[in-house]
Tab-separated table of N, CA, C and O in Angstrom:
chain	number	residue	atom	x	y	z
A	1	UNK	N	-4.416	-11.706	10.804
A	1	UNK	CA	-5.029	-10.975	9.717
A	1	UNK	C	-6.517	-11.296	9.677
A	1	UNK	O	-6.940	-12.404	9.950
A	2	UNK	N	-7.281	-10.323	9.306
A	2	UNK	CA	-8.727	-10.461	9.219
A	2	UNK	C	-9.092	-11.329	8.012
A	2	UNK	O	-8.747	-10.996	6.887
A	3	UNK	N	-9.777	-12.466	8.236
A	3	UNK	CA	-10.150	-13.347	7.136
A	3	UNK	C	-11.636	-13.245	6.826
A	3	UNK	O	-12.207	-14.122	6.207
A	4	UNK	N	-12.262	-12.192	7.289
A	4	UNK	CA	-13.683	-11.987	7.036
A	4	UNK	C	-13.886	-11.618	5.580
A	4	UNK	O	-13.206	-10.742	5.052
A	5	UNK	N	-14.811	-12.302	4.936
A	5	UNK	CA	-15.142	-11.994	3.557
A	5	UNK	C	-15.986	-10.730	3.557
A	5	UNK	O	-16.900	-10.574	4.354
A	6	UNK	N	-15.649	-9.796	2.665
A	6	UNK	CA	-16.369	-8.530	2.582
A	6	UNK	C	-17.159	-8.490	1.287
A	6	UNK	O	-16.958	-9.316	0.402
A	7	UNK	N	-18.039	-7.506	1.188
A	7	UNK	CA	-18.806	-7.378	-0.047
A	7	UNK	C	-19.185	-5.931	-0.282
A	7	UNK	O	-19.178	-5.109	0.632
A	8	UNK	N	-19.478	-5.649	-1.547
A	8	UNK	CA	-20.075	-4.372	-1.908
A	8	UNK	C	-21.297	-4.705	-2.757
A	8	UNK	O	-21.759	-5.841	-2.740
A	9	UNK	N	-21.815	-3.779	-3.505
A	9	UNK	CA	-23.055	-4.049	-4.239
A	9	UNK	C	-22.884	-5.078	-5.357
A	9	UNK	O	-23.863	-5.652	-5.803
A	10	UNK	N	-21.648	-5.320	-5.801
A	10	UNK	CA	-21.436	-6.220	-6.940
A	10	UNK	C	-20.682	-7.498	-6.631
A	10	UNK	O	-20.881	-8.507	-7.290
A	11	UNK	N	-19.770	-7.442	-5.671
A	11	UNK	CA	-18.871	-8.574	-5.471
A	11	UNK	C	-18.699	-8.934	-4.002
A	11	UNK	O	-18.926	-8.124	-3.119
A	12	UNK	N	-18.284	-10.170	-3.788
A	12	UNK	CA	-17.874	-10.649	-2.481
A	12	UNK	C	-16.383	-10.936	-2.619
A	12	UNK	O	-15.957	-11.561	-3.586
A	13	UNK	N	-15.570	-10.455	-1.681
A	13	UNK	CA	-14.126	-10.560	-1.860
A	13	UNK	C	-13.395	-10.678	-0.527
A	13	UNK	O	-13.933	-10.373	0.523
A	14	UNK	N	-12.162	-11.138	-0.621
A	14	UNK	CA	-11.213	-11.155	0.483
A	14	UNK	C	-9.834	-10.961	-0.141
A	14	UNK	O	-9.150	-11.920	-0.454
A	15	UNK	N	-9.467	-9.716	-0.400
A	15	UNK	CA	-8.218	-9.399	-1.103
A	15	UNK	C	-7.295	-8.592	-0.201
A	15	UNK	O	-7.675	-7.519	0.273
A	16	UNK	N	-6.108	-9.118	0.016
A	16	UNK	CA	-5.092	-8.421	0.801
A	16	UNK	C	-3.822	-8.330	-0.031
A	16	UNK	O	-3.478	-9.267	-0.756
A	17	UNK	N	-3.130	-7.201	0.097
A	17	UNK	CA	-1.949	-6.940	-0.707
A	17	UNK	C	-0.792	-6.474	0.169
A	17	UNK	O	-0.992	-5.732	1.126
A	18	UNK	N	0.400	-6.916	-0.207
A	18	UNK	CA	1.629	-6.426	0.416
A	18	UNK	C	2.221	-5.429	-0.571
A	18	UNK	O	2.529	-5.785	-1.706
A	19	UNK	N	2.349	-4.180	-0.152
A	19	UNK	CA	2.845	-3.112	-1.021
A	19	UNK	C	4.131	-2.557	-0.423
A	19	UNK	O	4.214	-2.330	0.787
A	20	UNK	N	5.135	-2.350	-1.274
A	20	UNK	CA	6.398	-1.751	-0.856
A	20	UNK	C	6.741	-0.643	-1.845
A	20	UNK	O	6.663	-0.856	-3.049
A	21	UNK	N	7.101	0.530	-1.325
A	21	UNK	CA	7.585	1.592	-2.202
A	21	UNK	C	8.698	2.355	-1.491
A	21	UNK	O	8.843	2.278	-0.274
A	22	UNK	N	9.501	3.081	-2.287
A	22	UNK	CA	10.716	3.720	-1.782
A	22	UNK	C	10.774	5.192	-2.153
A	22	UNK	O	10.246	5.595	-3.188
A	23	UNK	N	11.501	5.966	-1.351
A	23	UNK	CA	11.788	7.339	-1.757
A	23	UNK	C	12.695	7.346	-2.991
A	23	UNK	O	13.414	6.374	-3.242
A	24	UNK	N	12.648	8.423	-3.739
A	24	UNK	CA	13.492	8.577	-4.921
A	24	UNK	C	14.951	8.336	-4.529
A	24	UNK	O	15.401	8.798	-3.468
A	25	UNK	N	15.657	7.601	-5.353
A	25	UNK	CA	17.068	7.252	-5.149
A	25	UNK	C	17.297	6.427	-3.882
A	25	UNK	O	18.413	6.319	-3.404
A	26	UNK	N	16.224	5.883	-3.335
A	26	UNK	CA	16.264	5.079	-2.102
A	26	UNK	C	16.972	5.820	-0.960
A	26	UNK	O	17.659	5.228	-0.126
A	27	UNK	N	16.768	7.118	-0.935
A	27	UNK	CA	17.364	7.952	0.109
A	27	UNK	C	16.748	7.613	1.468
A	27	UNK	O	15.553	7.369	1.562
A	28	UNK	N	17.561	7.665	2.505
A	28	UNK	CA	17.101	7.340	3.871
A	28	UNK	C	16.546	8.590	4.537
A	28	UNK	O	17.135	9.128	5.469
A	29	UNK	N	15.381	9.024	4.048
A	29	UNK	CA	14.765	10.257	4.543
A	29	UNK	C	13.561	10.006	5.442
A	29	UNK	O	13.031	10.942	6.040
A	30	UNK	N	13.117	8.767	5.557
A	30	UNK	CA	11.926	8.459	6.357
A	30	UNK	C	12.327	8.163	7.796
A	30	UNK	O	12.200	7.056	8.298
A	31	UNK	N	12.823	9.187	8.447
A	31	UNK	CA	13.323	9.096	9.819
A	31	UNK	C	12.429	9.951	10.712
A	31	UNK	O	11.672	10.782	10.221
A	32	UNK	N	12.521	9.777	12.040
A	32	UNK	CA	11.678	10.592	12.921
A	32	UNK	C	11.937	12.088	12.688
A	32	UNK	O	13.080	12.467	12.476
A	33	UNK	N	10.938	12.919	12.737
A	33	UNK	CA	9.515	12.686	12.945
A	33	UNK	C	8.742	12.415	11.647
A	33	UNK	O	7.532	12.245	11.664
A	34	UNK	N	9.464	12.365	10.515
A	34	UNK	CA	8.807	12.164	9.217
A	34	UNK	C	8.100	10.814	9.170
A	34	UNK	O	6.982	10.707	8.665
A	35	UNK	N	8.728	9.767	9.702
A	35	UNK	CA	8.132	8.430	9.671
A	35	UNK	C	6.807	8.365	10.422
A	35	UNK	O	5.838	7.757	9.959
A	36	UNK	N	6.762	9.032	11.570
A	36	UNK	CA	5.527	9.040	12.371
A	36	UNK	C	4.403	9.745	11.623
A	36	UNK	O	3.273	9.261	11.584
A	37	UNK	N	4.734	10.883	11.021
A	37	UNK	CA	3.716	11.628	10.264
A	37	UNK	C	3.264	10.833	9.044
A	37	UNK	O	2.082	10.823	8.705
A	38	UNK	N	4.184	10.139	8.380
A	38	UNK	CA	3.828	9.320	7.217
A	38	UNK	C	2.844	8.223	7.619
A	38	UNK	O	1.867	7.974	6.907
A	39	UNK	N	3.056	7.593	8.756
A	39	UNK	CA	2.130	6.562	9.243
A	39	UNK	C	0.735	7.142	9.456
A	39	UNK	O	-0.267	6.523	9.085
A	40	UNK	N	0.653	8.338	10.021
A	40	UNK	CA	-0.649	8.987	10.230
A	40	UNK	C	-1.335	9.266	8.894
A	40	UNK	O	-2.526	9.015	8.738
A	41	UNK	N	-0.570	9.773	7.944
A	41	UNK	CA	-1.127	10.113	6.627
A	41	UNK	C	-1.648	8.860	5.930
A	41	UNK	O	-2.762	8.850	5.400
A	42	UNK	N	-0.862	7.798	5.934
A	42	UNK	CA	-1.281	6.548	5.280
A	42	UNK	C	-2.540	6.013	5.941
A	42	UNK	O	-3.486	5.599	5.263
A	43	UNK	N	-2.563	6.030	7.267
A	43	UNK	CA	-3.739	5.577	8.009
A	43	UNK	C	-4.985	6.349	7.589
A	43	UNK	O	-6.038	5.762	7.338
A	44	UNK	N	-4.878	7.672	7.509
A	44	UNK	CA	-6.005	8.521	7.121
A	44	UNK	C	-6.487	8.222	5.699
A	44	UNK	O	-7.687	8.150	5.444
A	45	UNK	N	-5.561	8.052	4.779
A	45	UNK	CA	-5.917	7.821	3.370
A	45	UNK	C	-6.617	6.478	3.201
A	45	UNK	O	-7.626	6.374	2.503
A	46	UNK	N	-6.081	5.445	3.847
A	46	UNK	CA	-6.688	4.112	3.741
A	46	UNK	C	-8.097	4.130	4.347
A	46	UNK	O	-9.043	3.598	3.760
A	47	UNK	N	-8.226	4.757	5.496
A	47	UNK	CA	-9.530	4.851	6.161
A	47	UNK	C	-10.522	5.662	5.317
A	47	UNK	O	-11.669	5.259	5.138
A	48	UNK	N	-10.076	6.786	4.806
A	48	UNK	CA	-10.932	7.644	3.975
A	48	UNK	C	-11.390	6.912	2.711
A	48	UNK	O	-12.503	7.104	2.243
A	49	UNK	N	-10.520	6.061	2.175
A	49	UNK	CA	-10.848	5.286	0.977
A	49	UNK	C	-11.734	4.083	1.275
A	49	UNK	O	-12.122	3.358	0.367
A	50	UNK	N	-12.025	3.832	2.557
A	50	UNK	CA	-12.877	2.710	2.924
A	50	UNK	C	-12.189	1.363	2.843
A	50	UNK	O	-12.838	0.321	2.757
A	51	UNK	N	-10.865	1.359	2.910
A	51	UNK	CA	-10.109	0.119	2.828
A	51	UNK	C	-9.615	-0.262	4.219
A	51	UNK	O	-9.880	0.433	5.192
A	52	UNK	N	-8.867	-1.366	4.329
A	52	UNK	CA	-8.459	-1.894	5.632
A	52	UNK	C	-6.938	-1.937	5.758
A	52	UNK	O	-6.273	-2.674	5.030
A	53	UNK	N	-6.391	-1.156	6.670
A	53	UNK	CA	-4.960	-1.187	6.936
A	53	UNK	C	-4.699	-2.291	7.963
A	53	UNK	O	-5.166	-2.210	9.098
A	54	UNK	N	-3.982	-3.320	7.560
A	54	UNK	CA	-3.693	-4.451	8.443
A	54	UNK	C	-2.383	-4.226	9.184
A	54	UNK	O	-2.304	-4.426	10.397
A	55	UNK	N	-1.363	-3.811	8.465
A	55	UNK	CA	-0.044	-3.594	9.064
A	55	UNK	C	0.696	-2.535	8.263
A	55	UNK	O	0.510	-2.422	7.053
A	56	UNK	N	1.546	-1.783	8.939
A	56	UNK	CA	2.299	-0.708	8.302
A	56	UNK	C	3.637	-0.574	9.003
A	56	UNK	O	3.698	-0.531	10.229
A	57	UNK	N	4.707	-0.542	8.228
A	57	UNK	CA	6.031	-0.321	8.792
A	57	UNK	C	6.797	0.619	7.885
A	57	UNK	O	6.858	0.424	6.673
A	58	UNK	N	7.369	1.660	8.490
A	58	UNK	CA	8.159	2.637	7.739
A	58	UNK	C	9.622	2.461	8.123
A	58	UNK	O	9.991	2.599	9.291
A	59	UNK	N	10.444	2.129	7.131
A	59	UNK	CA	11.885	2.011	7.307
A	59	UNK	C	12.505	3.300	6.766
A	59	UNK	O	11.842	4.032	6.042
A	60	UNK	N	13.765	3.596	7.075
A	60	UNK	CA	14.347	4.849	6.587
A	60	UNK	C	14.326	5.006	5.063
A	60	UNK	O	14.224	6.116	4.561
A	61	UNK	N	14.397	3.878	4.330
A	61	UNK	CA	14.463	3.981	2.875
A	61	UNK	C	13.352	3.231	2.126
A	61	UNK	O	13.425	3.084	0.903
A	62	UNK	N	12.336	2.755	2.824
A	62	UNK	CA	11.192	2.127	2.156
A	62	UNK	C	10.018	1.948	3.116
A	62	UNK	O	10.178	2.078	4.325
A	63	UNK	N	8.852	1.667	2.545
A	63	UNK	CA	7.615	1.524	3.312
A	63	UNK	C	6.976	0.183	2.974
A	63	UNK	O	6.889	-0.183	1.795
A	64	UNK	N	6.544	-0.556	3.995
A	64	UNK	CA	5.787	-1.793	3.814
A	64	UNK	C	4.358	-1.553	4.285
A	64	UNK	O	4.150	-1.066	5.394
A	65	UNK	N	3.393	-1.930	3.452
A	65	UNK	CA	1.989	-1.826	3.838
A	65	UNK	C	1.315	-3.159	3.550
A	65	UNK	O	1.478	-3.714	2.462
A	66	UNK	N	0.551	-3.668	4.496
A	66	UNK	CA	-0.317	-4.817	4.280
A	66	UNK	C	-1.732	-4.271	4.381
A	66	UNK	O	-2.135	-3.769	5.430
A	67	UNK	N	-2.458	-4.340	3.283
A	67	UNK	CA	-3.751	-3.664	3.209
A	67	UNK	C	-4.793	-4.561	2.549
A	67	UNK	O	-4.496	-5.294	1.614
A	68	UNK	N	-6.014	-4.512	3.080
A	68	UNK	CA	-7.157	-5.157	2.452
A	68	UNK	C	-7.807	-4.127	1.545
A	68	UNK	O	-8.070	-2.999	1.984
A	69	UNK	N	-8.038	-4.510	0.300
A	69	UNK	CA	-8.535	-3.533	-0.671
A	69	UNK	C	-9.616	-4.141	-1.554
A	69	UNK	O	-9.452	-5.233	-2.093
A	70	UNK	N	-10.719	-3.412	-1.689
A	70	UNK	CA	-11.805	-3.785	-2.585
A	70	UNK	C	-11.264	-3.810	-4.016
A	70	UNK	O	-10.707	-2.826	-4.479
A	71	UNK	N	-11.410	-4.944	-4.738
A	71	UNK	CA	-10.868	-5.009	-6.099
A	71	UNK	C	-11.502	-4.002	-7.059
A	71	UNK	O	-10.873	-3.609	-8.039
A	72	UNK	N	-12.717	-3.554	-6.794
A	72	UNK	CA	-13.314	-2.540	-7.657
A	72	UNK	C	-12.727	-1.162	-7.373
A	72	UNK	O	-12.683	-0.313	-8.250
A	73	UNK	N	-12.294	-0.935	-6.144
A	73	UNK	CA	-11.594	0.311	-5.808
A	73	UNK	C	-10.226	0.282	-6.470
A	73	UNK	O	-9.808	1.254	-7.089
A	74	UNK	N	-9.549	-0.834	-6.339
A	74	UNK	CA	-8.271	-1.062	-7.001
A	74	UNK	C	-7.065	-0.694	-6.162
A	74	UNK	O	-6.969	0.421	-5.664
A	75	UNK	N	-6.164	-1.657	-6.031
A	75	UNK	CA	-4.936	-1.415	-5.270
A	75	UNK	C	-4.106	-0.338	-5.945
A	75	UNK	O	-3.458	0.476	-5.278
A	76	UNK	N	-4.134	-0.268	-7.272
A	76	UNK	CA	-3.369	0.757	-7.982
A	76	UNK	C	-3.858	2.161	-7.615
A	76	UNK	O	-3.070	3.080	-7.437
A	77	UNK	N	-5.167	2.310	-7.458
A	77	UNK	CA	-5.731	3.610	-7.083
A	77	UNK	C	-5.339	3.960	-5.651
A	77	UNK	O	-4.980	5.107	-5.364
A	78	UNK	N	-5.396	2.983	-4.757
A	78	UNK	CA	-5.032	3.219	-3.363
A	78	UNK	C	-3.565	3.621	-3.239
A	78	UNK	O	-3.232	4.578	-2.535
A	79	UNK	N	-2.677	2.922	-3.939
A	79	UNK	CA	-1.250	3.251	-3.877
A	79	UNK	C	-1.005	4.648	-4.458
A	79	UNK	O	-0.239	5.438	-3.905
A	80	UNK	N	-1.669	4.969	-5.548
A	80	UNK	CA	-1.539	6.301	-6.160
A	80	UNK	C	-1.981	7.391	-5.180
A	80	UNK	O	-1.304	8.409	-5.027
A	81	UNK	N	-3.096	7.157	-4.487
A	81	UNK	CA	-3.579	8.119	-3.495
A	81	UNK	C	-2.587	8.275	-2.341
A	81	UNK	O	-2.293	9.392	-1.902
A	82	UNK	N	-2.084	7.156	-1.834
A	82	UNK	CA	-1.140	7.188	-0.714
A	82	UNK	C	0.131	7.936	-1.100
A	82	UNK	O	0.577	8.843	-0.385
A	83	UNK	N	0.715	7.577	-2.237
A	83	UNK	CA	1.970	8.206	-2.640
A	83	UNK	C	1.776	9.677	-2.978
A	83	UNK	O	2.586	10.527	-2.575
A	84	UNK	N	0.706	10.013	-3.675
A	84	UNK	CA	0.469	11.402	-4.065
A	84	UNK	C	0.208	12.311	-2.887
A	84	UNK	O	0.847	13.360	-2.727
A	85	UNK	N	-0.726	11.918	-2.040
A	85	UNK	CA	-1.089	12.751	-0.888
A	85	UNK	C	0.055	12.835	0.120
A	85	UNK	O	0.337	13.911	0.657
A	86	UNK	N	0.719	11.710	0.376
A	86	UNK	CA	1.800	11.734	1.369
A	86	UNK	C	2.967	12.587	0.876
A	86	UNK	O	3.569	13.334	1.663
A	87	UNK	N	3.289	12.516	-0.402
A	87	UNK	CA	4.377	13.341	-0.947
A	87	UNK	C	4.045	14.826	-0.786
A	87	UNK	O	4.870	15.617	-0.325
A	88	UNK	N	2.845	15.189	-1.156
A	88	UNK	CA	2.425	16.595	-1.071
A	88	UNK	C	2.463	17.082	0.378
A	88	UNK	O	3.052	18.122	0.684
A	89	UNK	N	1.865	16.327	1.278
A	89	UNK	CA	1.776	16.748	2.678
A	89	UNK	C	3.140	16.751	3.368
A	89	UNK	O	3.472	17.706	4.088
A	90	UNK	N	3.934	15.706	3.160
A	90	UNK	CA	5.238	15.636	3.823
A	90	UNK	C	6.175	16.731	3.333
A	90	UNK	O	6.919	17.324	4.121
A	91	UNK	N	6.151	17.023	2.036
A	91	UNK	CA	7.025	18.066	1.505
A	91	UNK	C	6.593	19.454	1.985
A	91	UNK	O	7.423	20.340	2.133
A	92	UNK	N	5.301	19.639	2.258
A	92	UNK	CA	4.840	20.913	2.821
A	92	UNK	C	5.264	21.038	4.280
A	92	UNK	O	5.695	22.104	4.722
A	93	UNK	N	5.128	19.953	5.025
A	93	UNK	CA	5.406	19.981	6.461
A	93	UNK	C	6.894	19.870	6.799
A	93	UNK	O	7.318	20.323	7.865
A	94	UNK	N	7.676	19.249	5.907
A	94	UNK	CA	9.108	19.053	6.153
A	94	UNK	C	9.907	19.569	4.957
A	94	UNK	O	10.247	18.803	4.043
A	95	UNK	N	10.242	20.849	4.949
A	95	UNK	CA	10.961	21.454	3.813
A	95	UNK	C	12.285	20.770	3.483
A	95	UNK	O	12.757	20.860	2.348
A	96	UNK	N	12.887	20.079	4.443
A	96	UNK	CA	14.138	19.366	4.177
A	96	UNK	C	13.958	18.356	3.037
A	96	UNK	O	14.894	18.102	2.278
A	97	UNK	N	12.768	17.803	2.885
A	97	UNK	CA	12.511	16.836	1.810
A	97	UNK	C	12.574	17.500	0.440
A	97	UNK	O	13.012	16.886	-0.531
A	98	UNK	N	12.162	18.755	0.353
A	98	UNK	CA	12.237	19.492	-0.911
A	98	UNK	C	13.690	19.719	-1.311
A	98	UNK	O	14.035	19.678	-2.485
A	99	UNK	N	14.535	19.967	-0.323
A	99	UNK	CA	15.950	20.220	-0.605
A	99	UNK	C	16.694	18.943	-0.998
A	99	UNK	O	17.613	18.982	-1.814
A	100	UNK	N	16.300	17.815	-0.405
A	100	UNK	CA	17.033	16.560	-0.639
A	100	UNK	C	16.585	15.804	-1.889
A	100	UNK	O	17.356	15.041	-2.452
A	101	UNK	N	15.316	15.974	-2.296
A	101	UNK	CA	14.775	15.161	-3.388
A	101	UNK	C	13.949	16.001	-4.352
A	101	UNK	O	13.170	16.849	-3.933
A	102	UNK	N	14.070	15.725	-5.657
A	102	UNK	CA	13.239	16.435	-6.635
A	102	UNK	C	11.757	16.057	-6.498
A	102	UNK	O	10.875	16.875	-6.686
A	103	UNK	N	11.507	14.813	-6.170
A	103	UNK	CA	10.164	14.340	-5.819
A	103	UNK	C	10.362	13.267	-4.755
A	103	UNK	O	11.420	12.664	-4.677
A	104	UNK	N	9.356	13.038	-3.923
A	104	UNK	CA	9.561	12.162	-2.773
A	104	UNK	C	9.673	10.686	-3.145
A	104	UNK	O	10.580	9.994	-2.704
A	105	UNK	N	8.726	10.178	-3.965
A	105	UNK	CA	8.664	8.739	-4.243
A	105	UNK	C	9.165	8.407	-5.643
A	105	UNK	O	9.060	9.209	-6.552
A	106	UNK	N	9.641	7.182	-5.798
A	106	UNK	CA	9.929	6.681	-7.138
A	106	UNK	C	8.592	6.463	-7.842
A	106	UNK	O	7.544	6.435	-7.192
A	107	UNK	N	8.610	6.285	-9.139
A	107	UNK	CA	7.376	6.065	-9.882
A	107	UNK	C	6.867	4.643	-9.776
A	107	UNK	O	5.770	4.334	-10.228
A	108	UNK	N	7.633	3.747	-9.173
A	108	UNK	CA	7.255	2.334	-9.134
A	108	UNK	C	6.969	1.876	-7.709
A	108	UNK	O	7.232	2.584	-6.745
A	109	UNK	N	6.433	0.663	-7.617
A	109	UNK	CA	6.191	0.036	-6.322
A	109	UNK	C	6.048	-1.463	-6.530
A	109	UNK	O	5.824	-1.929	-7.639
A	110	UNK	N	6.183	-2.226	-5.434
A	110	UNK	CA	5.951	-3.672	-5.454
A	110	UNK	C	4.570	-3.928	-4.882
A	110	UNK	O	4.173	-3.319	-3.889
A	111	UNK	N	3.850	-4.846	-5.507
A	111	UNK	CA	2.548	-5.254	-4.983
A	111	UNK	C	2.421	-6.767	-5.137
A	111	UNK	O	2.540	-7.295	-6.244
A	112	UNK	N	2.198	-7.451	-4.029
A	112	UNK	CA	2.000	-8.892	-4.050
A	112	UNK	C	0.720	-9.231	-3.316
A	112	UNK	O	0.375	-8.592	-2.331
A	113	UNK	N	0.011	-10.233	-3.815
A	113	UNK	CA	-1.205	-10.654	-3.132
A	113	UNK	C	-0.843	-11.646	-2.037
A	113	UNK	O	0.192	-12.298	-2.094
A	114	UNK	N	-1.701	-11.725	-1.048
A	114	UNK	CA	-1.500	-12.703	0.011
A	114	UNK	C	-2.567	-13.769	-0.140
A	114	UNK	O	-3.627	-13.529	-0.699
A	115	UNK	N	-2.273	-14.946	0.343
A	115	UNK	CA	-3.259	-16.016	0.250
A	115	UNK	C	-2.707	-17.294	0.819
A	115	UNK	O	-1.499	-17.445	0.947
A	116	UNK	N	-3.601	-18.214	1.112
A	116	UNK	CA	-3.195	-19.441	1.752
A	116	UNK	C	-2.982	-20.614	0.815
A	116	UNK	O	-2.630	-21.688	1.259
A	117	UNK	N	-3.172	-20.424	-0.477
A	117	UNK	CA	-3.026	-21.542	-1.409
A	117	UNK	C	-2.082	-21.167	-2.547
A	117	UNK	O	-1.925	-20.004	-2.879
A	118	UNK	N	-1.492	-22.201	-3.132
A	118	UNK	CA	-0.597	-21.976	-4.261
A	118	UNK	C	-1.398	-21.959	-5.553
A	118	UNK	O	-2.564	-22.377	-5.589
A	119	UNK	N	-0.772	-21.520	-6.614
A	119	UNK	CA	-1.436	-21.487	-7.917
A	119	UNK	C	-1.795	-22.898	-8.375
A	119	UNK	O	-2.807	-23.104	-9.051
A	120	UNK	N	-0.993	-23.875	-7.988
A	120	UNK	CA	-1.277	-25.266	-8.364
A	120	UNK	C	-2.580	-25.758	-7.731
A	120	UNK	O	-3.362	-26.459	-8.363
A	121	UNK	N	-2.822	-25.404	-6.478
A	121	UNK	CA	-4.051	-25.807	-5.798
A	121	UNK	C	-5.260	-25.184	-6.489
A	121	UNK	O	-6.263	-25.863	-6.746
A	122	UNK	N	-5.177	-23.906	-6.829
A	122	UNK	CA	-6.286	-23.238	-7.523
A	122	UNK	C	-6.494	-23.863	-8.903
A	122	UNK	O	-7.627	-24.113	-9.317
A	123	UNK	N	-5.408	-24.158	-9.594
A	123	UNK	CA	-5.493	-24.777	-10.924
A	123	UNK	C	-6.212	-26.129	-10.839
A	123	UNK	O	-7.100	-26.420	-11.639
A	124	UNK	N	-5.851	-26.942	-9.861
A	124	UNK	CA	-6.501	-28.247	-9.684
A	124	UNK	C	-7.982	-28.076	-9.351
A	124	UNK	O	-8.826	-28.829	-9.834
A	125	UNK	N	-8.306	-27.079	-8.518
A	125	UNK	CA	-9.699	-26.815	-8.173
A	125	UNK	C	-10.507	-26.437	-9.415
A	125	UNK	O	-11.583	-26.964	-9.641
A	126	UNK	N	-9.961	-25.546	-10.234
A	126	UNK	CA	-10.650	-25.126	-11.458
A	126	UNK	C	-10.842	-26.307	-12.396
A	126	UNK	O	-11.916	-26.510	-12.958
A	127	UNK	N	-9.802	-27.109	-12.541
A	127	UNK	CA	-9.899	-28.291	-13.408
A	127	UNK	C	-10.932	-29.273	-12.877
A	127	UNK	O	-11.642	-29.907	-13.650
A	128	UNK	N	-11.053	-29.403	-11.575
A	128	UNK	CA	-12.005	-30.348	-10.990
A	128	UNK	C	-13.457	-29.920	-11.201
A	128	UNK	O	-14.370	-30.722	-11.051
A	129	UNK	N	-13.685	-28.686	-11.551
A	129	UNK	CA	-15.039	-28.188	-11.757
A	129	UNK	C	-15.644	-28.650	-13.084
A	129	UNK	O	-16.840	-28.556	-13.288
A	130	UNK	N	-14.820	-29.167	-13.973
A	130	UNK	CA	-15.312	-29.646	-15.285
A	130	UNK	C	-16.345	-30.753	-15.130
A	130	UNK	O	-17.303	-30.800	-15.861
A	131	UNK	N	-16.122	-31.625	-14.165
A	131	UNK	CA	-17.014	-32.762	-13.976
A	131	UNK	C	-18.239	-32.472	-13.145
A	131	UNK	O	-19.124	-33.297	-13.006
A	132	UNK	N	-18.300	-31.308	-12.569
A	132	UNK	CA	-19.413	-30.973	-11.664
A	132	UNK	C	-20.621	-30.510	-12.428
A	132	UNK	O	-20.626	-29.887	-13.403
């Protein structure tokens, strides 16, 4: 994984997120050729948003994304863009999805941050700054 610290006009950051989301009713609809097209769409959206796609895996009933995201852009905005655009495009290109599902994605998703330290280590570091 890229550990390069990035910056924009306001902040310096190194934020990576593990995101998982599923089709409605966890239906196994992300099969070839839909899975391949979904990977292309996600790649395009992340690139267009100026973010960093580290890893992507599409399973028949869920999607895993490891992405570097500017905190001012917001992981919530990136996930909303990915789910919205991919649902629209996939349902246009693959009519079978319209027949099988009322909408492609569930309204929820999992998002976890990645990092090399535990909350206890950060807590001790913050506490140690009192004496500095």
